[in-house]
mmCIF file of C-alpha atoms in Angstrom:
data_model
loop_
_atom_site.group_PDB
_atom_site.id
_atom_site.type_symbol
_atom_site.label_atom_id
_atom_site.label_comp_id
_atom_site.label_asym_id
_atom_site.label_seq_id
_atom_site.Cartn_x
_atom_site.Cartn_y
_atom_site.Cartn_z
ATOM 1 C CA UNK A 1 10.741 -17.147 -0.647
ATOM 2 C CA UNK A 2 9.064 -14.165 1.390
ATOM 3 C CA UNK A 3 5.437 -14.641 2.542
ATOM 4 C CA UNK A 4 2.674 -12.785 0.908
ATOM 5 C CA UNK A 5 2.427 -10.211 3.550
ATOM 6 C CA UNK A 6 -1.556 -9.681 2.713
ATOM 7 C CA UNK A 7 -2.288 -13.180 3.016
ATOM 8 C CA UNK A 8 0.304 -13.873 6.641
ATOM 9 C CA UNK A 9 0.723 -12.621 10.119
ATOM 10 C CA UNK A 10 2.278 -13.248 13.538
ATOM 11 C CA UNK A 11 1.217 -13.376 16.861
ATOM 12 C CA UNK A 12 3.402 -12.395 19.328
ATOM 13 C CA UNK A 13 3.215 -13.663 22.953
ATOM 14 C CA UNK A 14 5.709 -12.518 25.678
ATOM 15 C CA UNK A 15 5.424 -12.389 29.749
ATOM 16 C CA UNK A 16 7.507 -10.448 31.470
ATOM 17 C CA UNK A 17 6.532 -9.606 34.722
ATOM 18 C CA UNK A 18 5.364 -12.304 37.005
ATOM 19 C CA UNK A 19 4.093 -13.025 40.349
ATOM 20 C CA UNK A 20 5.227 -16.343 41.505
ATOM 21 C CA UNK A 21 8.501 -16.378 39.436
ATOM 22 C CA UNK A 22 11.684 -14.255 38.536
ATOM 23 C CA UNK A 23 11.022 -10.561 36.432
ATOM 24 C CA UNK A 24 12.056 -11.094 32.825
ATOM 25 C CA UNK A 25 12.026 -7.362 31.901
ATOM 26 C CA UNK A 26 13.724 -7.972 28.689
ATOM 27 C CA UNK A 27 10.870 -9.810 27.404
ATOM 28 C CA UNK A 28 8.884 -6.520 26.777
ATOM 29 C CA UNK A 29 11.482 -5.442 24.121
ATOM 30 C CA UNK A 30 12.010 -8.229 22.819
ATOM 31 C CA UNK A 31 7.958 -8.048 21.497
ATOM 32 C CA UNK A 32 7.952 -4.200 20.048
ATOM 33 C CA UNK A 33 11.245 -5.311 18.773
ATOM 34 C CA UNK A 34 10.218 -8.112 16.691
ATOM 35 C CA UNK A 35 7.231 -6.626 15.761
ATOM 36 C CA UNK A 36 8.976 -3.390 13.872
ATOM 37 C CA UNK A 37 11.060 -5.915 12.084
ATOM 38 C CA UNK A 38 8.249 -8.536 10.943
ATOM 39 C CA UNK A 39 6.039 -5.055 10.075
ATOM 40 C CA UNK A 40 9.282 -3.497 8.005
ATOM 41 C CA UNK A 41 9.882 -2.991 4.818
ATOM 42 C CA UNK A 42 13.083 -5.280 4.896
ATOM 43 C CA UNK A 43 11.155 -8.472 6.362
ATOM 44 C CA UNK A 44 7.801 -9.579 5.375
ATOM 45 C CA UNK A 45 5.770 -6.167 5.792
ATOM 46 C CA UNK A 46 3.126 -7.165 7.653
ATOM 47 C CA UNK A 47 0.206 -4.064 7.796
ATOM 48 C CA UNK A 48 -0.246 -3.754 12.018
ATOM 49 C CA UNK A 49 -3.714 -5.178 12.087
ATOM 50 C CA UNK A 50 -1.881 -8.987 11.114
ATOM 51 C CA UNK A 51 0.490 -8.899 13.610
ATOM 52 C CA UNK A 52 -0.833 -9.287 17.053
ATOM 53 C CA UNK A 53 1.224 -8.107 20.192
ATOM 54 C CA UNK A 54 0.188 -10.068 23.311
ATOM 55 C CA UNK A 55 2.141 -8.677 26.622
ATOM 56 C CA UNK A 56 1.672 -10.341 29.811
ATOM 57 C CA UNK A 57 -2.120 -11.723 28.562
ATOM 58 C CA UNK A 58 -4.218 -12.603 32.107
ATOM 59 C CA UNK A 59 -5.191 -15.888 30.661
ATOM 60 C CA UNK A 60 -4.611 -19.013 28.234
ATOM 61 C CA UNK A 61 -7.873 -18.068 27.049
ATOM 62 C CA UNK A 62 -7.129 -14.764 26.065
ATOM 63 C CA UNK A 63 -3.782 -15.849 24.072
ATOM 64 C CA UNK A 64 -5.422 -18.931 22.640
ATOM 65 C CA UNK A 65 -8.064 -16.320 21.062
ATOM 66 C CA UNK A 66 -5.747 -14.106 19.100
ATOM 67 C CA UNK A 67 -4.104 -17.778 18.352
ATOM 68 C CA UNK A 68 -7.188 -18.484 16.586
ATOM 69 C CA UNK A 69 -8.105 -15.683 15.305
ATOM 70 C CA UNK A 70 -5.099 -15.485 13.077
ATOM 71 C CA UNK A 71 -4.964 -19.177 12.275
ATOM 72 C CA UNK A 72 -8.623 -18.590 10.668
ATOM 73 C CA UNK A 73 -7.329 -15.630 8.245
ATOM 74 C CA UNK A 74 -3.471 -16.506 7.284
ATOM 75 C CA UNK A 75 -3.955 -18.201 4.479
ATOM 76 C CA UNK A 76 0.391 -18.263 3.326
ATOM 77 C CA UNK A 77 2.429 -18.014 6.312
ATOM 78 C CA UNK A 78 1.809 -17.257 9.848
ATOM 79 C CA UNK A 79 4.368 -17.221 12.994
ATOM 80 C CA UNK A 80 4.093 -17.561 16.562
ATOM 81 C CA UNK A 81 6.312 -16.410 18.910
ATOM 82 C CA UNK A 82 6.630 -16.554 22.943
ATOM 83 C CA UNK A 83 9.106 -15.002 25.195
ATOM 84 C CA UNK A 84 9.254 -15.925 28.886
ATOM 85 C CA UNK A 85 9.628 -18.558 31.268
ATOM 86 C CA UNK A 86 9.163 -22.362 29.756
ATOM 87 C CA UNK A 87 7.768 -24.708 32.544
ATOM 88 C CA UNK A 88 7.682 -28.668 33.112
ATOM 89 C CA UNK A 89 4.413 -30.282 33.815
ATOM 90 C CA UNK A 90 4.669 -33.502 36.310
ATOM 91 C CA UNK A 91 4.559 -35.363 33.153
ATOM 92 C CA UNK A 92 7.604 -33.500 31.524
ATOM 93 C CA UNK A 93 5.517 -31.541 28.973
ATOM 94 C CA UNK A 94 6.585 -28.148 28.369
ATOM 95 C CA UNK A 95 3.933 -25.154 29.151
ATOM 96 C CA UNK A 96 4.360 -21.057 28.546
ATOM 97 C CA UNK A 97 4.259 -19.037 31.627
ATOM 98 C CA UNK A 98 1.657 -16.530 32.582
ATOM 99 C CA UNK A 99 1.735 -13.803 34.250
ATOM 100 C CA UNK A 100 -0.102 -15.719 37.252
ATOM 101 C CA UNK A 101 2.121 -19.573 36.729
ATOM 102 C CA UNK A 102 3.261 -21.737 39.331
ATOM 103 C CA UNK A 103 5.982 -24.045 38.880
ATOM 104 C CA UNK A 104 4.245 -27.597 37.919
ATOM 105 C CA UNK A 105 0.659 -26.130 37.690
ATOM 106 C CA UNK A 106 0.103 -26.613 34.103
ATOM 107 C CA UNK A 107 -3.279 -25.134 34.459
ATOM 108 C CA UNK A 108 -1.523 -21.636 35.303
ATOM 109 C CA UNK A 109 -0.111 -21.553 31.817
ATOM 110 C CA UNK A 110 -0.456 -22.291 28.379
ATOM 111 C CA UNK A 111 0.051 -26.046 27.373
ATOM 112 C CA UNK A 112 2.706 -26.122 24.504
ATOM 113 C CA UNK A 113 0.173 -28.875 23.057
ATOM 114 C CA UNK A 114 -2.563 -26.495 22.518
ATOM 115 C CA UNK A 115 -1.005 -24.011 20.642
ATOM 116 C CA UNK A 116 0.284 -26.779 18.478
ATOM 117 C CA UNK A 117 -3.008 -28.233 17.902
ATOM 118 C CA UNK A 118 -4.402 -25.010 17.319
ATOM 119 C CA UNK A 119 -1.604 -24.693 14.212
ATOM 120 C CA UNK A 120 -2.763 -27.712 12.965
ATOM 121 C CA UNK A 121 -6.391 -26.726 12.776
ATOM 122 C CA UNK A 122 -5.372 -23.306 10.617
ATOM 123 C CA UNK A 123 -5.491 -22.750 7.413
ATOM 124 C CA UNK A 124 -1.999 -21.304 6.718
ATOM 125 C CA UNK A 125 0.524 -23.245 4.324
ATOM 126 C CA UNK A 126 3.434 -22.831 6.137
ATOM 127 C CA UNK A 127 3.771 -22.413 9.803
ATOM 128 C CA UNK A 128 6.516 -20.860 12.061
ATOM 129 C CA UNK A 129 6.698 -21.462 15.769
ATOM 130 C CA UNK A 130 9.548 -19.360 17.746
ATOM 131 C CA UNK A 131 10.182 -19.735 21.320
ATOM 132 C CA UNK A 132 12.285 -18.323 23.582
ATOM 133 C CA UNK A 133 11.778 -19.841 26.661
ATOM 134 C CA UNK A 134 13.599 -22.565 29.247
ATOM 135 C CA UNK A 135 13.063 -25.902 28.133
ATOM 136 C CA UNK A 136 11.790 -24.959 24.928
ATOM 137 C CA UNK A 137 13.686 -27.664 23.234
ATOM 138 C CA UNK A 138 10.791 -30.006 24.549
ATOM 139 C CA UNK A 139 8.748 -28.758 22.077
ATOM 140 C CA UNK A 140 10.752 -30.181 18.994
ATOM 141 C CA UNK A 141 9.312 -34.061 20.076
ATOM 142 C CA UNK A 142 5.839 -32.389 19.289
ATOM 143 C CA UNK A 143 6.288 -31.543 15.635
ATOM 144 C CA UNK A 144 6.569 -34.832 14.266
ATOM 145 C CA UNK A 145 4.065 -36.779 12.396
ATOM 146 C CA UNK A 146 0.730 -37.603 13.986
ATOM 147 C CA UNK A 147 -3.156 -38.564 13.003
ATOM 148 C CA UNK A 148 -3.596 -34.322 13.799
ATOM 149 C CA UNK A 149 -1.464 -33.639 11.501
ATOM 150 C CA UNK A 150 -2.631 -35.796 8.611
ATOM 151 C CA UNK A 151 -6.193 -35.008 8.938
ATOM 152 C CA UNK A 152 -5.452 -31.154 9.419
ATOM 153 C CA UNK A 153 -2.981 -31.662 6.235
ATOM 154 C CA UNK A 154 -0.790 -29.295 7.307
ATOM 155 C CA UNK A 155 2.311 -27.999 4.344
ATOM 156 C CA UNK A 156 5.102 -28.082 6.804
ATOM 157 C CA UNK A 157 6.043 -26.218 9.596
ATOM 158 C CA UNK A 158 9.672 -24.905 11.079
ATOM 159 C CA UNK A 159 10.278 -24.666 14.713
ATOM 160 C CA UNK A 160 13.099 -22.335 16.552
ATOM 161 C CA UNK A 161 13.648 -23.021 19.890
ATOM 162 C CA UNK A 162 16.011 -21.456 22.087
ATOM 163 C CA UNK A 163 17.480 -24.181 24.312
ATOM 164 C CA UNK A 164 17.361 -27.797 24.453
ATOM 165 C CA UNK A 165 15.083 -29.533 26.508
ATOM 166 C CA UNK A 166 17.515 -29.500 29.519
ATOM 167 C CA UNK A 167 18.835 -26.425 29.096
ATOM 168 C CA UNK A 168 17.752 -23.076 30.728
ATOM 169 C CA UNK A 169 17.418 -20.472 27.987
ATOM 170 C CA UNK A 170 19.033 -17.247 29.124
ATOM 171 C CA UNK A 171 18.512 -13.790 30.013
ATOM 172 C CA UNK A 172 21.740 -11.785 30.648
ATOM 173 C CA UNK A 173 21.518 -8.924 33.245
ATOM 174 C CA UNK A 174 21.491 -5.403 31.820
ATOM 175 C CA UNK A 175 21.060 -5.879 27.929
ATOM 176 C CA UNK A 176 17.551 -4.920 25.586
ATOM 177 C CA UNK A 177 17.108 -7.907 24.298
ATOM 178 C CA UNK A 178 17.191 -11.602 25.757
ATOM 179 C CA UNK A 179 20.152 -13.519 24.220
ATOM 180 C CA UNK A 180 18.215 -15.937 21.561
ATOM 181 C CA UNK A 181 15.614 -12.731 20.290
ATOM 182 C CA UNK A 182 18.465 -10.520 20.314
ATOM 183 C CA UNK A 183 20.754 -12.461 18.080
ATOM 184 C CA UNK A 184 18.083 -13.071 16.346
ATOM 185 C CA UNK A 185 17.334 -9.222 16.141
ATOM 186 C CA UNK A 186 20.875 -8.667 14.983
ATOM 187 C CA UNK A 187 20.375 -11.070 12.135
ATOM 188 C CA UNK A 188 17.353 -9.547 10.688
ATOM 189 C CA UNK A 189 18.963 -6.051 11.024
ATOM 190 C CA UNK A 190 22.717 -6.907 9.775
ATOM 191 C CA UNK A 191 22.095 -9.790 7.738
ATOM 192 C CA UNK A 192 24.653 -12.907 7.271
ATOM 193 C CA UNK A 193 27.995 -11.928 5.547
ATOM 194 C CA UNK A 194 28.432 -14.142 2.409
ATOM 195 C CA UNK A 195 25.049 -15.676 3.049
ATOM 196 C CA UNK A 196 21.815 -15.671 0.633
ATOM 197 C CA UNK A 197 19.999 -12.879 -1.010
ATOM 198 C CA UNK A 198 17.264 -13.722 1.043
ATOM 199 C CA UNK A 199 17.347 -15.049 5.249
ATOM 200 C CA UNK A 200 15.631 -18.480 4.863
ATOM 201 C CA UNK A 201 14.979 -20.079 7.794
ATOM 202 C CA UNK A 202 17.722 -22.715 7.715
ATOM 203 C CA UNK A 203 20.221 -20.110 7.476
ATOM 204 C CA UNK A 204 19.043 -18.187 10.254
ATOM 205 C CA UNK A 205 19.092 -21.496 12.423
ATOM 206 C CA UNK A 206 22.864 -21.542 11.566
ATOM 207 C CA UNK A 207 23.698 -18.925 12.144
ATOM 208 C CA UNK A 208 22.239 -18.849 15.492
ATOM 209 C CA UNK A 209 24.300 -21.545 16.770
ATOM 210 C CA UNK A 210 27.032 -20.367 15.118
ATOM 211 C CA UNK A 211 27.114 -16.890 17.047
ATOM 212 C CA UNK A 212 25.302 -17.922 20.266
ATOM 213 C CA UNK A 213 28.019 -21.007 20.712
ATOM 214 C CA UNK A 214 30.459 -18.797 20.083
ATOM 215 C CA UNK A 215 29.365 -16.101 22.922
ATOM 216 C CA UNK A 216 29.503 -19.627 25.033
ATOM 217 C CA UNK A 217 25.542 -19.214 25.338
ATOM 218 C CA UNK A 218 22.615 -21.762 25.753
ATOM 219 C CA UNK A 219 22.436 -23.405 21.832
ATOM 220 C CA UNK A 220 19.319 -23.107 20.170
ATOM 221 C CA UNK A 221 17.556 -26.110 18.656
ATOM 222 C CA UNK A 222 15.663 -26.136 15.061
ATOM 223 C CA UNK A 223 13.546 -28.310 13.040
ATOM 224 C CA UNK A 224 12.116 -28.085 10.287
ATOM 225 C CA UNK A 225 9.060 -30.595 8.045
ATOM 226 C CA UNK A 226 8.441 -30.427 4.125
ATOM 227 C CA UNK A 227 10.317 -27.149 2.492
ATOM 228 C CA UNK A 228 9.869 -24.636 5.607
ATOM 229 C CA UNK A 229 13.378 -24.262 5.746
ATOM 230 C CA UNK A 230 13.662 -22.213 2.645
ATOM 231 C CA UNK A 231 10.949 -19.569 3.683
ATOM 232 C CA UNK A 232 12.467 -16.472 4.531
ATOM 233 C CA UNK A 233 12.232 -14.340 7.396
ATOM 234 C CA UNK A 234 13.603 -11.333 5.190
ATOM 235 C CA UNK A 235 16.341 -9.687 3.269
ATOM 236 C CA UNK A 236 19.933 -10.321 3.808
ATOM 237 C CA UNK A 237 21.244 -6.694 4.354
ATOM 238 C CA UNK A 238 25.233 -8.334 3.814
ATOM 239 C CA UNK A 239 24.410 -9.590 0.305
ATOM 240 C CA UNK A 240 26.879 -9.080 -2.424
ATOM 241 C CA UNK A 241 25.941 -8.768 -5.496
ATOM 242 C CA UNK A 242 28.885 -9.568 -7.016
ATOM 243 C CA UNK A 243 28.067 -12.319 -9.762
ATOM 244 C CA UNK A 244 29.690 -15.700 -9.527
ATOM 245 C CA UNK A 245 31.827 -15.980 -12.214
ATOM 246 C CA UNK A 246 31.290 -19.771 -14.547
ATOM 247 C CA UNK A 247 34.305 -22.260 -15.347
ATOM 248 C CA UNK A 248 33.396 -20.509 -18.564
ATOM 249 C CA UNK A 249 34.323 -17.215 -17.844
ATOM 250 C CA UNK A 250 30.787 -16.293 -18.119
ATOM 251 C CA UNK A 251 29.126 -14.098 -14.978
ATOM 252 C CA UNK A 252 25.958 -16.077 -13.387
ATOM 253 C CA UNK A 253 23.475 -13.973 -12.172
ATOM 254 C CA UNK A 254 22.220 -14.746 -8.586
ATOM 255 C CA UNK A 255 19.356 -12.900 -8.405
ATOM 256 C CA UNK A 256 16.518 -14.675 -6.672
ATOM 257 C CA UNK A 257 13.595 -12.815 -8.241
ATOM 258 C CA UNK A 258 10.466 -12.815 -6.276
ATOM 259 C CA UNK A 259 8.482 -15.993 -6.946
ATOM 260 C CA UNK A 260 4.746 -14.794 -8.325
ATOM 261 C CA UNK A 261 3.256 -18.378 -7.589
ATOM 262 C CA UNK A 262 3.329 -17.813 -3.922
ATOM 263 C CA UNK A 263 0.595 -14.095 -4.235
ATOM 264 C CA UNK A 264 -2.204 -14.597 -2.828
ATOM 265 C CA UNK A 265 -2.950 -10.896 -2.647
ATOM 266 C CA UNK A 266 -3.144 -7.843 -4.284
ATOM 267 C CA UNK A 267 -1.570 -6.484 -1.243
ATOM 268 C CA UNK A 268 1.066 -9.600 -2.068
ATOM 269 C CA UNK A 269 1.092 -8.498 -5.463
ATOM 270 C CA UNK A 270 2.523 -5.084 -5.119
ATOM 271 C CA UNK A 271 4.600 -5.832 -2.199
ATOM 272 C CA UNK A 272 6.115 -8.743 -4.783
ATOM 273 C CA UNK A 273 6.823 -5.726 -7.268
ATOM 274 C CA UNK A 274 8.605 -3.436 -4.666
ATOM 275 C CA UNK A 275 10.572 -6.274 -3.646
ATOM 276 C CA UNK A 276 11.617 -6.784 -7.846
ATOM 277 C CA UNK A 277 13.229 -3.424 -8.035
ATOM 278 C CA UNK A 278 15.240 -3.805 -4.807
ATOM 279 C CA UNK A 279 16.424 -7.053 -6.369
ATOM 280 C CA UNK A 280 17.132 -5.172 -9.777
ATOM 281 C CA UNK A 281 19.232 -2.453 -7.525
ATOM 282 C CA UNK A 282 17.871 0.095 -9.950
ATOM 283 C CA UNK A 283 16.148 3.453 -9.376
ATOM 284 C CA UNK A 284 12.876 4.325 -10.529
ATOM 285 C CA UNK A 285 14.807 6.765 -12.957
ATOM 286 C CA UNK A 286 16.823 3.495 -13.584
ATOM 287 C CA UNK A 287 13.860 1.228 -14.470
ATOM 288 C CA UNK A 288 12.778 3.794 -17.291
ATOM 289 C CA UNK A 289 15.827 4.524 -19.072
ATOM 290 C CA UNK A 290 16.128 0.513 -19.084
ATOM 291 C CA UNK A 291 12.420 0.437 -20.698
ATOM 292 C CA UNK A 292 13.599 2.656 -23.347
ATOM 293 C CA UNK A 293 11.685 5.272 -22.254
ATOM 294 C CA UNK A 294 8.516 3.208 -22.812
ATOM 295 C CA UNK A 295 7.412 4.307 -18.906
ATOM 296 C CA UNK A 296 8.633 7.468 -17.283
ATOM 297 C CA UNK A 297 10.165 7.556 -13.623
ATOM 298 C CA UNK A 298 6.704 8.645 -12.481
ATOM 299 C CA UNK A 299 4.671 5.499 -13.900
ATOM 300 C CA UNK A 300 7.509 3.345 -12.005
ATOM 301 C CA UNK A 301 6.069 5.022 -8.332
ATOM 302 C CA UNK A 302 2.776 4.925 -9.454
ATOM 303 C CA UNK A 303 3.120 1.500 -10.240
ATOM 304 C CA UNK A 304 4.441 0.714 -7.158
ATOM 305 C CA UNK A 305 1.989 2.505 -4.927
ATOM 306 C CA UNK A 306 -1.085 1.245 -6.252
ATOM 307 C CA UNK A 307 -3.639 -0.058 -4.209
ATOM 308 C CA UNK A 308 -5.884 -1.995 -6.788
ATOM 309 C CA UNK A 309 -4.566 -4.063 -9.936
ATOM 310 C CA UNK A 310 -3.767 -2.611 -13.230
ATOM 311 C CA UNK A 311 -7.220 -2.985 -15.529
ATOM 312 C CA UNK A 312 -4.596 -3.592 -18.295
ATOM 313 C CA UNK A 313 -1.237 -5.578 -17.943
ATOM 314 C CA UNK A 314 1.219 -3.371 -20.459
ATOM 315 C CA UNK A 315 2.996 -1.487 -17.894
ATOM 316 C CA UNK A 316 3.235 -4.107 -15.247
ATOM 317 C CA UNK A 317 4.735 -6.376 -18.059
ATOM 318 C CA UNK A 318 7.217 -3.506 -18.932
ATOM 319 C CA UNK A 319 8.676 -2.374 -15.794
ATOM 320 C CA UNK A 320 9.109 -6.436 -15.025
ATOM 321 C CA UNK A 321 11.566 -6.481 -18.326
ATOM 322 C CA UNK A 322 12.753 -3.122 -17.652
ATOM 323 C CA UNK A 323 13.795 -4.512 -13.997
ATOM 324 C CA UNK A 324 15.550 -7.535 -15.408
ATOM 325 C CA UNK A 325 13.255 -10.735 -14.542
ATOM 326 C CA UNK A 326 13.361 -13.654 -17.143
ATOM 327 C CA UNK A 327 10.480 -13.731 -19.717
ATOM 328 C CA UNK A 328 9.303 -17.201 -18.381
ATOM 329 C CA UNK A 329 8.854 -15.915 -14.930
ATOM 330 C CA UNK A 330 7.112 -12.286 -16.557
ATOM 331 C CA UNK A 331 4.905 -15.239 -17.627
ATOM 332 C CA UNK A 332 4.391 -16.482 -14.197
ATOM 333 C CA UNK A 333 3.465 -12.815 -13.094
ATOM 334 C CA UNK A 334 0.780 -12.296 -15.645
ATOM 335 C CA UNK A 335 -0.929 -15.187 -14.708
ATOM 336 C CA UNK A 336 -0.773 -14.192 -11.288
ATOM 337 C CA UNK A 337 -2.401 -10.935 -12.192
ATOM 338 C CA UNK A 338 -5.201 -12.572 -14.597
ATOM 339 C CA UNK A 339 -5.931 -14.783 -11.496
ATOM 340 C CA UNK A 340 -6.262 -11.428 -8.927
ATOM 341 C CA UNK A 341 -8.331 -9.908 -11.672
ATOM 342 C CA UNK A 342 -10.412 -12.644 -12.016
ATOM 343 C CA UNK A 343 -11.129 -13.052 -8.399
ATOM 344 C CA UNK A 344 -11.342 -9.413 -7.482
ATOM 345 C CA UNK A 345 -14.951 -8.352 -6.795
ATOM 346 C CA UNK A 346 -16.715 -6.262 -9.412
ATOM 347 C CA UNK A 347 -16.740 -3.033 -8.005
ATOM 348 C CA UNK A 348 -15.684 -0.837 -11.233
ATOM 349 C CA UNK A 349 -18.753 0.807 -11.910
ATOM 350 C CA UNK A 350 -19.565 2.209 -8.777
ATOM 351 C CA UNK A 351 -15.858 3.898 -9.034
ATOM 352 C CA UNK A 352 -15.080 7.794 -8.347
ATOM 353 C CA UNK A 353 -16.699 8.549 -12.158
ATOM 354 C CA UNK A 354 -19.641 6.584 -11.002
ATOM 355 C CA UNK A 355 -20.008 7.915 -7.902
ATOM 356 C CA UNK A 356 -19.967 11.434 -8.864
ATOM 357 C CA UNK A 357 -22.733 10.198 -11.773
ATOM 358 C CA UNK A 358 -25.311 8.630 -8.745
ATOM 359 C CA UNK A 359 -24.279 11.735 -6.614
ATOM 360 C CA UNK A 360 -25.369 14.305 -9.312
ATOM 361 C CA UNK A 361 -28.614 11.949 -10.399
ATOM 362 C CA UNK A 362 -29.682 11.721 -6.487
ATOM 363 C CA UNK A 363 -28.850 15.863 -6.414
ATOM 364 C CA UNK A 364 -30.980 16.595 -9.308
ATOM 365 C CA UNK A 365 -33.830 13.836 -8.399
ATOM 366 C CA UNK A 366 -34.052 15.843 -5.009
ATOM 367 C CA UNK A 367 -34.308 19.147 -6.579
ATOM 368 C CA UNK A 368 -37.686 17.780 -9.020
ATOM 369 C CA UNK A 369 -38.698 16.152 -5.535
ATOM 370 C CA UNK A 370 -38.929 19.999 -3.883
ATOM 371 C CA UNK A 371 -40.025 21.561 -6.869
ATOM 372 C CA UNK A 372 -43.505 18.683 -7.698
ATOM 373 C CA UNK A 373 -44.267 19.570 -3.505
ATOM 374 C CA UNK A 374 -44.007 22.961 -3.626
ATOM 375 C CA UNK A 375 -46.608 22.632 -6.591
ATOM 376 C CA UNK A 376 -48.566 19.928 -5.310
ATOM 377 C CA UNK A 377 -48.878 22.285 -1.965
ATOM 378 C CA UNK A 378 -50.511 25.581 -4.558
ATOM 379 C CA UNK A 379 -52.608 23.060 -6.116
ATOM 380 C CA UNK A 380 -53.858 21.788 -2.783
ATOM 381 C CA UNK A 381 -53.962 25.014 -1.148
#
């Protein structure tokens, strides 16, 4: 499943220059990088103003702000991400470097235990927490069950972390990317050959360790609570769609339809219908000769470029058959769309018609206004 991108974001934490400890240049690109995938069309679409870019922030205050800020407003999905150098307290707890961090002065950093407990507060369902940092591994003894956790009543949450907890993650010499982000980055872009329609999170994680063992580099570590593992980070561009074929002879389709339970939005909503067509593979000329002709082409990219709901469901509930989904989940997407309604403020009658209505009413008031002074001022005079 793919995150309602109106109703997610990320935050996006990386320090790369530093003035007690080594340069990680890399680090920089690694940010812009991720963030033009997680704000793409191909991975969950985030609009800019949901995912936050934090390079080389002064302060664990500063970080810990945008942290909360986002927990307060994803409501589906949100990720966190840091980049840079992982540090061990005197107590063996792992902490994020700052631009300003010391080796063993946790105060200099950010304490891995505060941005988990600021997770926990949030009200997002699911929760992902990437980092690529030394050490990171440490992290994984964090996300198990506590009192936080039960009184928060958090969904579930999926951690990536790119070394153990004795391992140094690494940073090779002369490429964009570090080596965790940019394998990463090569996933989201070239997708997993015979892997799923869609890049869940628990094939991500093995394919991670499959190509970073493989390149003889530091292995990454994963764990996942509750379902996380099946949330997914985008769409595999290596998908065939070649149908499995049944010990019937029969073809099984293996479409994995987007799944309308899990809109929160309207935003969600029509990012949810884009994704249907991609899964259809059809054009928008496509879609309407499969309706019958009941929609043209045009009413397809209409459709699909609308910013407010549909007053009426017909063509929605069309171009949903005409793309291939199942009645029983067509279903599924009209209750989605009574709910939106239903929730949507009530803001119809002061619409473009209106508007123009109160505009000519307050044009023509202020003309009567001019005219009863200019009468009033005879009369007087």
């Amino acid at each position: 499943m793919l995150p309602d991108p109106g109703a997610s974001g990320a935050v996006l934490i990386g320090t790369s220059a530093y003035d007690f400890l080594e340069d990680l240049p890399a680090v920089s690109n690694n940010l812009s990088s991720l963030a033009e995938a997680l704000c793409g069309p191909k991975s969950w679409n985030l609009r800019q103003d949901n995912c936050t870019v934090l390079a080389n922030p002064v302060s664990a205050e500063a970080a810990m702000d945008a942290l909360r800020n986002a927990t307060a407003t994803a409501r589906d999905t949100l990720l966190v991400y840091y980049a840079g150098h992982g540090l061990v307290d005197p107590e063996g707890e792992l902490y994020l470097g700052l631009p300003r961090s010391r080796q063993q002065r946790v105060e200099t950093g950010i304490p891995y235990n505060w941005l988990r407990r600021a997770l926990l507060e949030g009200q997002a369902e699911r929760t992902v927490v990437v980092l690529d940092c030394c050490y990171s591994g440490l992290a994984l003894g964090m996300m198990g069950p506590s009192d936080l956790a039960a009184q928060a009543d958090v969904e579930g949450t999926y951690l990536l972390a790119a070394s153990s907890e004795t391992r140094q993650a690494l940073a090779p010499p002369g490429e964009t990317h570090t080596a965790f982000t940019g394998e990463l980055l090569s996933i989201l872009a070239t997708g997993i050959a015979g892997g799923p329609e869609k890049l869940d999170l628990d094939s991500v994680f093995r394919q991670l360790r499959t190509a970073l063992t493989a390149k003889g580099r530091p292995v990454p570590q994963g764990r996942g609570r509750n379902s996380n593992g099946r949330l997914a980070l985008g769409w595999n561009p290596a998908f065939s769609r070649t149908p499995l074929v049944s010990a019937r002879g029969s073809q099984a389709d293996r479409r994995l339809w987007p799944d309308p339970a899990a809109i929160w939005t309207v935003e969600g909503f029509f990012s949810a219908l884009g994704h249907v067509r991609a899964v259809s593979g059809l054009t928008h000329a496509a879609v309407s000769l499969s309706s019958g002709g009941e929609i043209a082409a045009g009413t397809v990219s209409s459709l699909l470029n609308r910013k407010d709901l549909p007053k009426t469901w017909k063509t929605t509930g069309i171009y949903l058959t005409a793309c291939g989904v199942p009645d029983e989940q067509v279903d599924g997407w009209r209750r989605s769309w009574e709910r939106l309604r239903a929730e949507a403020p009530t803001t119809e009658s002061t619409g473009p018609v209106a508007g123009r209505d109160q505009a000519r009413g307050s044009r023509v008031a202020s003309i009567w206004e001019r005219v009863i002074r200019r009468r009033k001022g005879r009369h007087d005079a």
